[in-house]
Coordinates of N, CA and C in Angstrom, one line a residue:
M13 N 0.8 -1.2 0.0 CA 0.0 0.2 -0.2 C 0.9 1.2 -0.1
S14 N 0.5 2.1 -0.9 CA 1.5 3.7 -0.9 C 1.1 4.5 0.2
S15 N 1.8 5.1 0.6 CA 1.9 6.2 1.7 C 2.0 7.3 1.1
T16 N 2.3 7.7 -0.2 CA 1.9 9.1 -0.9 C 0.5 9.3 -1.2
P17 N 0.6 10.7 -1.0 CA -1.0 11.4 -1.3 C -1.3 11.1 -2.8
S18 N -2.7 11.1 -2.7 CA -3.1 11.0 -4.1 C -2.9 12.1 -5.0
S19 N -2.8 12.1 -6.6 CA -2.5 13.4 -7.1 C -3.4 14.2 -7.0
S20 N -4.7 14.0 -6.8 CA -6.1 14.8 -6.9 C -5.7 15.7 -5.7
G21 N -5.5 15.0 -4.4 CA -5.3 15.6 -3.0 C -4.4 16.8 -3.4
L22 N -2.9 16.5 -4.0 CA -1.9 17.3 -3.9 C -2.2 18.8 -4.9
E23 N -3.1 18.1 -5.9 CA -3.3 19.1 -7.0 C -4.3 20.4 -6.2
T24 N -5.2 19.8 -5.2 CA -6.2 20.7 -4.6 C -5.3 21.3 -3.6
R25 N -4.4 20.9 -3.1 CA -3.8 21.8 -2.0 C -3.4 23.0 -2.6
L26 N -2.3 22.7 -3.7 CA -1.6 23.6 -4.7 C -2.5 24.8 -5.0
A27 N -3.9 23.8 -5.7 CA -4.8 25.0 -6.2 C -5.2 26.0 -5.2
E28 N -5.3 25.4 -3.9 CA -5.8 26.3 -2.7 C -4.7 27.5 -2.7
L29 N -3.5 27.1 -2.4 CA -2.7 27.8 -2.0 C -2.4 29.0 -3.2
G30 N -2.3 28.4 -4.4 CA -2.3 29.2 -5.6 C -3.2 30.5 -5.7
R31 N -4.5 30.0 -5.4 CA -5.6 30.9 -5.1 C -5.1 32.0 -3.8
K32 N -4.8 31.5 -2.7 CA -4.5 32.5 -1.6 C -3.2 33.2 -2.3
L33 N -2.0 32.9 -2.5 CA -1.1 33.6 -2.6 C -1.4 34.5 -4.0
G34 N -2.2 34.1 -4.8 CA -2.6 35.1 -5.9 C -3.4 36.1 -5.5
D35 N -4.3 36.0 -4.6 CA -5.1 36.8 -4.0 C -4.2 38.0 -3.3
R36 N -3.4 37.5 -2.5 CA -2.0 38.4 -1.7 C -1.3 39.2 -2.7
E37 N -0.9 38.8 -3.9 CA -0.3 39.5 -4.8 C -1.1 40.1 -6.1
A38 N -2.5 40.0 -5.9 CA -3.0 40.9 -7.1 C -3.1 42.5 -7.1
S39 N -2.8 42.7 -5.9 CA -2.8 44.3 -5.6 C -1.6 44.9 -6.2
H40 N -0.7 44.2 -6.5 CA 0.7 44.3 -7.2 C 0.7 44.1 -8.3
S41 N 0.0 43.5 -9.1 CA 0.2 43.3 -10.5 C 0.5 44.6 -11.5
E42 N -0.5 45.7 -11.2 CA -0.5 46.8 -12.2 C 0.8 47.6 -12.0
S43 N 1.3 47.8 -10.7 CA 2.7 48.2 -10.2 C 3.7 47.4 -11.1
L44 N 3.6 46.4 -10.8 CA 4.6 45.3 -11.5 C 4.5 45.2 -12.9
A45 N 3.5 45.5 -13.6 CA 3.3 45.4 -14.9 C 4.0 46.7 -15.4
C46 N 4.1 47.8 -14.5 CA 4.7 49.2 -15.0 C 6.0 48.9 -14.8
A47 N 6.6 48.2 -13.8 CA 8.1 48.1 -13.6 C 8.6 47.4 -14.9
R48 N 7.6 46.3 -15.1 CA 8.3 45.4 -16.3 C 8.2 46.3 -17.6
Q49 N 7.3 47.0 -18.0 CA 7.4 48.0 -19.2 C 8.6 48.8 -19.0
F50 N 8.9 49.6 -17.9 CA 10.0 50.3 -17.9 C 11.5 49.3 -18.1
A51 N 11.4 48.2 -17.6 CA 12.3 47.4 -17.9 C 12.6 46.8 -19.1
E52 N 11.3 46.5 -19.7 CA 11.7 46.2 -21.3 C 12.2 47.2 -22.3
E53 N 11.5 48.5 -22.0 CA 12.0 49.7 -22.6 C 13.5 49.9 -22.2
L54 N 14.0 49.7 -21.1 CA 15.1 49.9 -20.6 C 16.3 48.9 -21.3
R55 N 15.8 47.7 -21.4 CA 16.5 46.7 -22.0 C 16.8 47.0 -23.4
G56 N 15.9 47.2 -24.2 CA 16.0 47.4 -25.4 C 16.8 48.7 -25.7
R57 N 17.0 49.5 -25.0 CA 18.2 50.9 -25.2 C 19.5 50.7 -24.8
V58 N 19.4 49.6 -23.9 CA 20.8 49.0 -23.4 C 21.1 48.1 -24.6
S59 N 20.5 47.2 -25.2 CA 20.6 46.2 -26.2 C 21.1 47.1 -27.5
T60 N 20.3 48.0 -27.9 CA 21.0 48.9 -29.2 C 22.1 49.5 -28.6
A61 N 22.8 49.9 -27.5 CA 23.7 50.6 -27.3 C 24.6 49.9 -27.1
L62 N 24.8 48.3 -26.9 CA 25.5 47.1 -26.9 C 26.0 46.8 -28.5
D63 N 24.7 47.0 -29.4 CA 24.8 46.9 -30.4 C 25.9 47.5 -31.0
R64 N 26.0 49.0 -30.9 CA 26.7 50.0 -31.4 C 28.1 49.7 -30.8
F65 N 28.5 49.3 -29.6 CA 29.6 48.9 -29.2 C 30.2 47.3 -30.0
H66 N 29.1 46.5 -30.0 CA 29.8 45.5 -30.9 C 30.3 45.9 -32.4
E67 N 29.8 46.7 -32.9 CA 30.0 46.9 -34.2 C 31.5 47.8 -34.1
A68 N 31.3 48.4 -33.3 CA 32.3 49.4 -33.2 C 33.9 48.5 -33.0
A69 N 33.7 47.5 -31.9 CA 34.7 46.9 -31.4 C 35.3 45.7 -32.9
A70 N 34.0 45.3 -33.4 CA 34.7 44.8 -34.5 C 35.1 45.5 -35.6
S71 N 34.5 46.4 -35.8 CA 35.3 47.2 -37.0 C 37.0 47.7 -36.7
A72 N 37.3 47.6 -35.1 CA 38.3 48.0 -34.9 C 39.2 46.6 -34.8
G73 N 38.5 45.7 -34.7 CA 39.5 44.3 -35.2 C 39.0 43.2 -34.0
A74 N 38.2 43.7 -33.0 CA 38.0 42.9 -31.7 C 36.4 42.3 -31.6
P75 N 36.2 41.5 -32.8 CA 34.7 41.0 -32.9 C 34.3 40.3 -31.8
H76 N 35.4 39.7 -30.9 CA 35.0 38.7 -29.9 C 34.8 39.7 -28.5
L77 N 34.7 40.8 -28.4 CA 34.1 41.6 -27.1 C 32.6 41.7 -27.5
R78 N 31.8 40.6 -26.9 CA 30.3 40.4 -26.9 C 30.1 40.6 -25.4
I79 N 28.9 41.2 -25.1 CA 28.1 41.2 -24.2 C 26.7 40.7 -24.1
E80 N 26.5 39.9 -23.4 CA 25.1 39.3 -23.7 C 24.1 40.0 -22.8
V81 N 22.5 40.2 -23.2 CA 21.9 40.9 -22.5 C 20.8 39.9 -22.4
S82 N 20.3 39.5 -21.1 CA 19.3 38.4 -20.8 C 17.9 39.0 -21.1
P83 N 17.2 38.3 -21.3 CA 15.5 38.6 -21.4 C 15.3 39.4 -19.9
V84 N 14.2 40.3 -19.9 CA 13.6 40.6 -18.3 C 12.7 39.4 -18.0
R85 N 13.1 39.1 -16.7 CA 12.3 38.1 -16.1 C 12.2 38.5 -14.5
V86 N 11.3 38.0 -13.7 CA 11.0 38.0 -12.2 C 12.3 38.1 -11.8
D87 N 12.6 39.1 -10.8 CA 13.9 39.4 -10.2 C 14.3 38.2 -9.1
D88 N 15.4 37.6 -9.3 CA 15.8 36.5 -8.5 C 15.8 36.7 -6.8
K89 N 15.7 38.0 -6.5 CA 15.7 38.2 -5.1 C 14.4 38.6 -4.6
H90 N 13.8 39.4 -5.5 CA 12.6 40.2 -4.9 C 11.5 39.6 -5.9
L91 N 10.3 39.1 -5.4 CA 9.1 39.0 -5.9 C 8.3 40.1 -6.6
R92 N 8.6 41.2 -6.2 CA 7.7 42.5 -6.5 C 8.4 43.3 -7.7
A93 N 9.5 42.6 -8.3 CA 10.5 43.1 -9.1 C 10.7 42.3 -10.4
V94 N 11.2 43.0 -11.3 CA 11.9 42.5 -12.8 C 13.4 42.7 -12.8
E95 N 14.4 42.0 -13.6 CA 15.6 42.4 -13.9 C 15.8 41.8 -15.1
F96 N 17.1 42.0 -15.4 CA 17.6 41.8 -16.6 C 19.4 41.7 -16.6
N97 N 19.9 40.9 -17.1 CA 21.4 40.9 -16.9 C 22.3 41.3 -18.2
L98 N 23.7 41.7 -17.4 CA 24.6 42.0 -19.0 C 25.3 40.8 -18.3
Q99 N 26.1 40.1 -19.1 CA 27.2 39.2 -18.9 C 28.3 39.0 -20.1
R100 N 29.3 38.9 -19.3 CA 30.0 38.4 -20.4 C 31.3 37.6 -19.6
G101 N 31.3 36.3 -19.9 CA 32.1 35.1 -19.1 C 31.8 35.6 -17.6
R102 N 32.5 35.5 -16.5 CA 32.2 35.4 -15.2 C 31.9 37.2 -14.4
H103 N 31.9 38.0 -15.6 CA 31.7 39.6 -15.5 C 30.0 39.7 -15.7
K104 N 29.4 40.3 -14.5 CA 27.8 40.5 -14.6 C 27.5 41.6 -14.1
A105 N 26.3 42.0 -14.5 CA 25.7 43.5 -14.1 C 24.1 43.0 -14.1
V106 N 23.4 43.6 -12.8 CA 22.1 43.4 -13.0 C 21.6 44.9 -13.1
I107 N 20.4 44.9 -13.9 CA 19.2 46.1 -13.7 C 18.1 45.4 -13.1
T108 N 17.7 46.2 -12.2 CA 16.3 45.6 -11.3 C 15.4 46.8 -11.4
A109 N 14.2 46.7 -11.9 CA 12.9 47.7 -11.9 C 11.9 46.7 -11.0
K110 N 11.7 48.1 -10.0 CA 10.8 47.3 -8.8 C 9.6 48.1 -9.0
E111 N 8.5 47.4 -8.3 CA 7.1 47.6 -8.5 C 7.0 49.1 -7.7
R112 N 7.7 49.1 -6.6 CA 7.3 50.7 -5.9 C 8.2 52.0 -6.9
G113 N 8.5 51.4 -8.0 CA 9.1 52.7 -8.7 C 10.1 53.1 -8.8
D114 N 11.3 52.3 -8.4 CA 12.7 52.4 -8.6 C 13.3 51.4 -9.3
V115 N 14.5 51.7 -9.7 CA 15.4 51.0 -10.5 C 16.8 50.9 -10.1
T116 N 17.4 49.7 -10.0 CA 18.6 49.5 -9.2 C 19.7 49.2 -10.2
L117 N 20.6 49.8 -10.6 CA 21.9 49.1 -11.3 C 22.9 48.3 -10.2
V118 N 23.3 47.1 -10.7 CA 24.0 46.3 -9.4 C 25.3 46.0 -10.4
G119 N 26.2 46.0 -9.6 CA 27.6 45.7 -10.3 C 28.3 46.8 -11.1
P120 N 29.2 46.6 -11.9 CA 29.6 44.9 -12.0 C 30.4 44.1 -10.8
F121 N 30.0 42.8 -11.2 CA 30.8 42.0 -10.2 C 30.9 40.5 -10.8
H122 N 31.7 39.9 -10.2 CA 32.1 38.3 -10.9 C 31.0 37.5 -10.3
V123 N 30.5 36.7 -11.2 CA 29.6 35.5 -10.7 C 30.2 34.9 -9.8
G124 N 29.5 34.5 -8.7 CA 30.0 33.6 -7.7 C 30.3 34.6 -6.3
K125 N 30.5 35.9 -6.5 CA 31.3 36.8 -5.7 C 30.1 37.5 -5.1
V126 N 30.2 38.3 -4.1 CA 29.3 39.4 -3.6 C 29.0 40.5 -4.6
E127 N 27.7 40.3 -4.8 CA 27.2 41.6 -5.7 C 27.1 43.0 -5.3
G128 N 27.4 43.8 -5.9 CA 27.7 45.0 -5.7 C 28.7 45.9 -6.6
P129 N 28.8 47.2 -6.7 CA 27.9 48.3 -5.7 C 26.5 48.5 -6.4
C130 N 25.8 48.8 -5.6 CA 24.4 49.1 -6.0 C 24.1 51.0 -6.0
K131 N 23.3 51.0 -7.1 CA 22.7 52.4 -7.0 C 21.5 52.4 -7.5
S132 N 20.3 53.1 -6.5 CA 19.2 53.0 -6.8 C 18.7 54.4 -7.4
F133 N 17.5 54.5 -8.1 CA 17.1 55.7 -8.6 C 15.8 55.8 -8.9
P134 N 14.9 56.9 -8.7 CA 13.5 56.6 -9.1 C 13.3 56.5 -10.5
M135 N 12.3 56.0 -11.1 CA 12.3 55.7 -12.6 C 12.1 56.9 -13.3
D136 N 11.7 58.3 -12.6 CA 11.5 59.2 -13.5 C 12.7 60.3 -13.1
A137 N 13.9 59.5 -12.6 CA 15.0 60.6 -12.3 C 15.5 61.1 -13.4
G138 N 15.2 60.6 -14.6 CA 15.9 61.7 -15.8 C 17.1 61.5 -16.1
S139 N 17.7 62.8 -16.3 CA 19.0 63.0 -16.4 C 19.9 62.6 -15.5
E140 N 19.6 62.5 -14.4 CA 20.5 61.7 -13.3 C 20.6 60.4 -13.7
F141 N 19.5 59.6 -13.9 CA 19.6 58.5 -14.3 C 20.1 58.1 -15.5
E142 N 20.3 58.9 -16.5 CA 20.8 58.6 -17.8 C 22.5 58.7 -17.6
A143 N 22.9 59.6 -16.6 CA 24.4 59.9 -16.3 C 24.8 58.6 -15.9
A144 N 24.1 58.1 -14.8 CA 24.1 57.1 -13.9 C 24.7 55.9 -15.0
L145 N 23.5 55.6 -15.7 CA 23.4 54.5 -16.4 C 24.4 54.4 -17.6
G146 N 24.9 55.4 -18.3 CA 26.1 55.7 -18.9 C 27.4 55.1 -18.0
E147 N 27.8 55.9 -17.0 CA 28.9 55.3 -16.6 C 28.7 53.9 -15.9
F148 N 27.4 53.3 -15.6 CA 27.4 51.8 -15.0 C 27.6 51.2 -16.5
L149 N 27.2 51.4 -17.6 CA 27.6 50.6 -18.6 C 29.0 50.3 -19.1
E150 N 29.6 51.8 -19.0 CA 31.0 51.9 -19.3 C 31.8 51.1 -18.3
R151 N 31.5 51.1 -17.1 CA 32.6 50.5 -16.0 C 32.4 48.9 -16.4
F152 N 30.9 48.6 -16.6 CA 30.9 47.1 -16.7 C 31.4 46.7 -18.2
V153 N 31.5 47.4 -19.1 CA 32.0 46.8 -20.3 C 33.4 46.9 -20.2
E154 N 34.0 48.0 -19.5 CA 35.5 48.1 -19.3 C 36.1 46.7 -18.4
E155 N 35.4 46.4 -17.7 CA 35.8 45.5 -16.7 C 35.5 44.1 -17.5
A156 N 34.3 43.8 -18.2 CA 34.1 42.6 -18.9 C 35.2 42.5 -20.0
A157 N 35.8 43.6 -20.7 CA 36.6 43.3 -21.8 C 38.0 43.3 -21.1
S158 N 38.3 43.1 -19.7 CA 39.5 43.1 -19.6 C 40.3 41.8 -19.9
P159 N 41.3 41.7 -19.7 CA 42.2 40.3 -20.3 C 42.2 39.7 -19.0

């Protein structure tokens, strides 16, 4: 005789838990959707800028200088945030948009090491964020392209 619960009992329990957690999180869906839209647009801008970097590096004779940009996904640490990563080898940086309306630039750092440094800005910070984003990307690319 088997002592494992029936599939239907397990399915019922998880469906109930899904409804409970879904009800708890439903009030955050609109602000999380705004954070995702912001992150998707920012990811597009970062990807376009890195495409220009790749073209320039290749034209200069270094086509191997490639930075990967991940898709936007639910943040690894924060349930009510989304993120995308920049990575080349063990060099990584993370850009996180949180449902409360701020964006955080994390890194650059080495995979497997402590993350940081972090800088957070309101999503509507304008030129202050633009300047910080440019410095952040330059710092990441410099570190990622170091031999």
